[in-house]
Amino acid sequence: MKVNKDFLIPFVGLKQGKHQFEFNIDKTFFDAFDFDDFNDVNVKVNLVLEKKSTMLELDFKHSGTVNVPCDLSNEDFDLPIKGKLNLIVKFGEEYNDENDEMLILPHGEYQVDVAQYIYEMIVLSVPSKRVHPGIKDGTVAAGILDKLDELAPKEEHKKEEDTDPRWDELKKLLNG
């Protein structure tokens, strides 16, 4: 993925204290990551960066919708999502992002790229099973539900007359 300048936050010129940033995420953001599970995206990300003397604290919060296909009916729908992520940025000898909650930037670095963290935060907030809300309350298109009912396995009830005559003779011994 190429670096998007919109998600580079230069922290060198910022005073100590809290600074707020806002990002509007759409489908083109995920296209840059070659991620095509979402048909459409409309998510707002709020980032509060607190600059301290030796480190940075980044608090991400997001809410919005992603348009995805339903796992049961394959119907597209807008799935509401929300979530948060806290990240601590410290400074060290070399770049290290192995820890999910801490990023180490080399001394002398003047900006932090938050695109990867926004991407992961949004993708991880989408549930693994995506069910159209109309399936639960019965308002989804009836044609889909009719087809599901038609293809559902049916229980077969055997009638008494369809029994094997050999078993009938054994039943007489039990009852007699």
mmCIF file of C-alpha atoms in Angstrom:
data_model
loop_
_atom_site.group_PDB
_atom_site.id
_atom_site.type_symbol
_atom_site.label_atom_id
_atom_site.label_comp_id
_atom_site.label_asym_id
_atom_site.label_seq_id
_atom_site.Cartn_x
_atom_site.Cartn_y
_atom_site.Cartn_z
ATOM 1 C CA MET A 1 0.000 0.000 0.000
ATOM 2 C CA LYS A 2 1.277 3.441 -0.867
ATOM 3 C CA VAL A 3 1.452 6.121 1.811
ATOM 4 C CA ASN A 4 -1.578 8.417 1.864
ATOM 5 C CA LYS A 5 -0.622 11.887 3.074
ATOM 6 C CA ASP A 6 -4.096 12.382 4.609
ATOM 7 C CA PHE A 7 -3.242 9.821 7.290
ATOM 8 C CA LEU A 8 0.249 11.106 8.155
ATOM 9 C CA ILE A 9 0.122 13.107 11.369
ATOM 10 C CA PRO A 10 3.125 15.389 11.919
ATOM 11 C CA PHE A 11 3.529 15.587 15.686
ATOM 12 C CA VAL A 12 6.775 17.599 15.875
ATOM 13 C CA GLY A 13 5.102 21.007 15.579
ATOM 14 C CA LEU A 14 2.301 20.187 18.034
ATOM 15 C CA LYS A 15 2.279 21.556 21.571
ATOM 16 C CA GLN A 16 2.000 19.172 24.500
ATOM 17 C CA GLY A 17 -1.616 18.310 25.257
ATOM 18 C CA LYS A 18 -4.611 16.922 23.358
ATOM 19 C CA HIS A 19 -5.170 17.421 19.645
ATOM 20 C CA GLN A 20 -8.206 16.192 17.719
ATOM 21 C CA PHE A 21 -8.309 14.810 14.158
ATOM 22 C CA GLU A 22 -11.253 13.561 12.122
ATOM 23 C CA PHE A 23 -11.252 11.221 9.125
ATOM 24 C CA ASN A 24 -14.126 10.276 6.813
ATOM 25 C CA ILE A 25 -13.470 6.775 5.516
ATOM 26 C CA ASP A 26 -15.040 5.526 2.289
ATOM 27 C CA LYS A 27 -14.592 2.691 -0.195
ATOM 28 C CA THR A 28 -11.492 4.229 -1.814
ATOM 29 C CA PHE A 29 -9.627 3.917 1.498
ATOM 30 C CA PHE A 30 -10.115 0.125 1.426
ATOM 31 C CA ASP A 31 -9.321 -0.056 -2.298
ATOM 32 C CA ALA A 32 -5.822 1.193 -1.438
ATOM 33 C CA PHE A 33 -5.442 -1.889 0.809
ATOM 34 C CA ASP A 34 -6.852 -4.208 -1.927
ATOM 35 C CA PHE A 35 -9.688 -5.113 0.456
ATOM 36 C CA ASP A 36 -12.953 -5.768 -1.368
ATOM 37 C CA ASP A 37 -15.223 -7.399 1.244
ATOM 38 C CA PHE A 38 -17.223 -4.168 1.570
ATOM 39 C CA ASN A 39 -19.497 -2.879 -1.211
ATOM 40 C CA ASP A 40 -19.548 0.594 0.296
ATOM 41 C CA VAL A 41 -18.170 2.275 3.413
ATOM 42 C CA ASN A 42 -19.297 5.336 5.346
ATOM 43 C CA VAL A 43 -17.344 5.548 8.610
ATOM 44 C CA LYS A 44 -16.251 8.548 10.633
ATOM 45 C CA VAL A 45 -13.064 8.171 12.688
ATOM 46 C CA ASN A 46 -12.237 10.534 15.551
ATOM 47 C CA LEU A 47 -8.650 10.558 16.765
ATOM 48 C CA VAL A 48 -7.458 12.256 19.922
ATOM 49 C CA LEU A 49 -3.669 12.574 20.019
ATOM 50 C CA GLU A 50 -2.238 13.462 23.404
ATOM 51 C CA LYS A 51 1.342 14.620 23.144
ATOM 52 C CA LYS A 52 3.436 14.097 26.248
ATOM 53 C CA SER A 53 7.121 14.820 26.804
ATOM 54 C CA THR A 54 8.340 11.264 26.069
ATOM 55 C CA MET A 55 5.458 9.621 24.190
ATOM 56 C CA LEU A 56 2.185 10.032 22.304
ATOM 57 C CA GLU A 57 -1.191 8.516 23.195
ATOM 58 C CA LEU A 58 -3.583 7.955 20.305
ATOM 59 C CA ASP A 59 -7.255 7.191 21.044
ATOM 60 C CA PHE A 60 -9.253 6.181 17.969
ATOM 61 C CA LYS A 61 -13.062 5.917 17.921
ATOM 62 C CA HIS A 62 -15.151 5.093 14.895
ATOM 63 C CA SER A 63 -18.805 4.676 13.970
ATOM 64 C CA GLY A 64 -20.677 4.324 10.717
ATOM 65 C CA THR A 65 -21.861 1.673 8.270
ATOM 66 C CA VAL A 66 -20.349 -0.825 5.865
ATOM 67 C CA ASN A 67 -22.434 -2.283 3.056
ATOM 68 C CA VAL A 68 -21.946 -6.065 3.004
ATOM 69 C CA PRO A 69 -23.837 -9.114 1.704
ATOM 70 C CA CYS A 70 -25.898 -11.095 4.214
ATOM 71 C CA ASP A 71 -24.430 -14.534 4.976
ATOM 72 C CA LEU A 72 -27.894 -16.137 4.892
ATOM 73 C CA SER A 73 -29.758 -14.373 2.084
ATOM 74 C CA ASN A 74 -26.834 -12.846 0.109
ATOM 75 C CA GLU A 75 -28.784 -9.566 0.117
ATOM 76 C CA ASP A 76 -26.665 -6.397 0.452
ATOM 77 C CA PHE A 77 -27.364 -4.246 3.508
ATOM 78 C CA ASP A 78 -25.795 -1.472 5.583
ATOM 79 C CA LEU A 79 -24.268 -2.958 8.732
ATOM 80 C CA PRO A 80 -23.757 -0.440 11.552
ATOM 81 C CA ILE A 81 -20.340 -0.693 13.201
ATOM 82 C CA LYS A 82 -18.477 1.106 15.957
ATOM 83 C CA GLY A 83 -15.334 0.575 17.956
ATOM 84 C CA LYS A 84 -12.246 2.066 19.504
ATOM 85 C CA LEU A 85 -8.508 1.535 19.652
ATOM 86 C CA ASN A 86 -5.880 2.908 22.011
ATOM 87 C CA LEU A 87 -2.278 3.154 20.840
ATOM 88 C CA ILE A 88 0.836 4.339 22.654
ATOM 89 C CA VAL A 89 3.700 5.690 20.548
ATOM 90 C CA LYS A 90 7.159 5.630 22.134
ATOM 91 C CA PHE A 91 10.561 6.401 20.706
ATOM 92 C CA GLY A 92 13.458 3.950 20.488
ATOM 93 C CA GLU A 93 16.383 2.773 18.403
ATOM 94 C CA GLU A 94 14.366 1.304 15.536
ATOM 95 C CA TYR A 95 10.809 1.011 14.193
ATOM 96 C CA ASN A 96 8.776 -1.735 15.909
ATOM 97 C CA ASP A 97 5.040 -2.414 15.513
ATOM 98 C CA GLU A 98 4.963 -6.005 16.809
ATOM 99 C CA ASN A 99 2.822 -5.064 19.829
ATOM 100 C CA ASP A 100 -0.843 -4.286 19.027
ATOM 101 C CA GLU A 101 -1.060 -1.527 21.617
ATOM 102 C CA MET A 102 2.368 0.080 21.273
ATOM 103 C CA LEU A 103 4.290 1.490 18.351
ATOM 104 C CA ILE A 104 7.972 2.334 18.644
ATOM 105 C CA LEU A 105 9.265 4.982 16.241
ATOM 106 C CA PRO A 106 12.963 5.714 15.733
ATOM 107 C CA HIS A 107 14.370 8.869 17.355
ATOM 108 C CA GLY A 108 14.182 11.759 14.931
ATOM 109 C CA GLU A 109 10.872 10.665 13.379
ATOM 110 C CA TYR A 110 8.485 13.600 13.005
ATOM 111 C CA GLN A 111 5.211 12.000 11.833
ATOM 112 C CA VAL A 112 3.104 8.900 12.392
ATOM 113 C CA ASP A 113 1.069 7.037 9.753
ATOM 114 C CA VAL A 114 -2.324 6.026 11.214
ATOM 115 C CA ALA A 115 -3.844 4.453 8.068
ATOM 116 C CA GLN A 116 -2.972 0.841 9.003
ATOM 117 C CA TYR A 117 -4.483 1.258 12.479
ATOM 118 C CA ILE A 118 -7.703 2.747 11.086
ATOM 119 C CA TYR A 119 -7.927 -0.094 8.556
ATOM 120 C CA GLU A 120 -7.463 -2.823 11.172
ATOM 121 C CA MET A 121 -9.824 -1.171 13.651
ATOM 122 C CA ILE A 122 -12.676 -1.009 11.126
ATOM 123 C CA VAL A 123 -12.144 -4.494 9.672
ATOM 124 C CA LEU A 124 -12.016 -6.062 13.152
ATOM 125 C CA SER A 125 -15.223 -4.303 14.232
ATOM 126 C CA VAL A 126 -17.267 -6.102 11.547
ATOM 127 C CA PRO A 127 -18.785 -9.310 12.957
ATOM 128 C CA SER A 128 -17.762 -12.598 11.362
ATOM 129 C CA LYS A 129 -21.420 -13.538 10.776
ATOM 130 C CA ARG A 130 -23.305 -10.823 8.922
ATOM 131 C CA VAL A 131 -27.076 -11.260 9.114
ATOM 132 C CA HIS A 132 -29.540 -8.867 7.477
ATOM 133 C CA PRO A 133 -31.749 -7.332 10.187
ATOM 134 C CA GLY A 134 -34.786 -8.144 8.030
ATOM 135 C CA ILE A 135 -34.210 -11.876 8.542
ATOM 136 C CA LYS A 136 -34.724 -11.558 12.301
ATOM 137 C CA ASP A 137 -37.841 -9.402 12.096
ATOM 138 C CA GLY A 138 -39.244 -10.963 8.881
ATOM 139 C CA THR A 139 -39.111 -7.872 6.663
ATOM 140 C CA VAL A 140 -36.513 -9.137 4.171
ATOM 141 C CA ALA A 141 -37.748 -9.966 0.655
ATOM 142 C CA ALA A 142 -40.191 -12.875 0.897
ATOM 143 C CA GLY A 143 -38.810 -14.601 -2.204
ATOM 144 C CA ILE A 144 -35.541 -15.334 -0.438
ATOM 145 C CA LEU A 145 -37.248 -16.753 2.646
ATOM 146 C CA ASP A 146 -39.585 -18.868 0.479
ATOM 147 C CA LYS A 147 -36.572 -20.336 -1.329
ATOM 148 C CA LEU A 148 -34.861 -21.071 2.013
ATOM 149 C CA ASP A 149 -38.014 -22.840 3.247
ATOM 150 C CA GLU A 150 -38.251 -24.792 0.004
ATOM 151 C CA LEU A 151 -34.635 -25.970 0.269
ATOM 152 C CA ALA A 152 -34.782 -26.736 4.001
ATOM 153 C CA PRO A 153 -34.604 -30.431 4.903
ATOM 154 C CA LYS A 154 -38.035 -31.927 5.479
ATOM 155 C CA GLU A 155 -38.929 -34.356 8.223
ATOM 156 C CA GLU A 156 -40.493 -37.522 6.970
ATOM 157 C CA HIS A 157 -43.301 -39.059 8.986
ATOM 158 C CA LYS A 158 -43.749 -42.762 8.281
ATOM 159 C CA LYS A 159 -47.233 -44.116 8.435
ATOM 160 C CA GLU A 160 -48.084 -47.270 10.320
ATOM 161 C CA GLU A 161 -49.163 -48.998 7.093
ATOM 162 C CA ASP A 162 -45.705 -48.644 5.583
ATOM 163 C CA THR A 163 -44.133 -51.039 8.091
ATOM 164 C CA ASP A 164 -42.376 -54.228 7.177
ATOM 165 C CA PRO A 165 -44.728 -57.269 7.576
ATOM 166 C CA ARG A 166 -41.971 -59.211 9.370
ATOM 167 C CA TRP A 167 -41.917 -56.604 12.131
ATOM 168 C CA ASP A 168 -45.687 -56.777 12.414
ATOM 169 C CA GLU A 169 -45.446 -60.465 13.257
ATOM 170 C CA LEU A 170 -42.851 -59.729 15.954
ATOM 171 C CA LYS A 171 -45.043 -56.973 17.413
ATOM 172 C CA LYS A 172 -47.859 -59.518 17.805
ATOM 173 C CA LEU A 173 -45.560 -61.624 19.976
ATOM 174 C CA LEU A 174 -44.741 -58.592 22.170
ATOM 175 C CA ASN A 175 -48.377 -57.599 22.621
ATOM 176 C CA GLY A 176 -49.779 -61.103 22.877
#
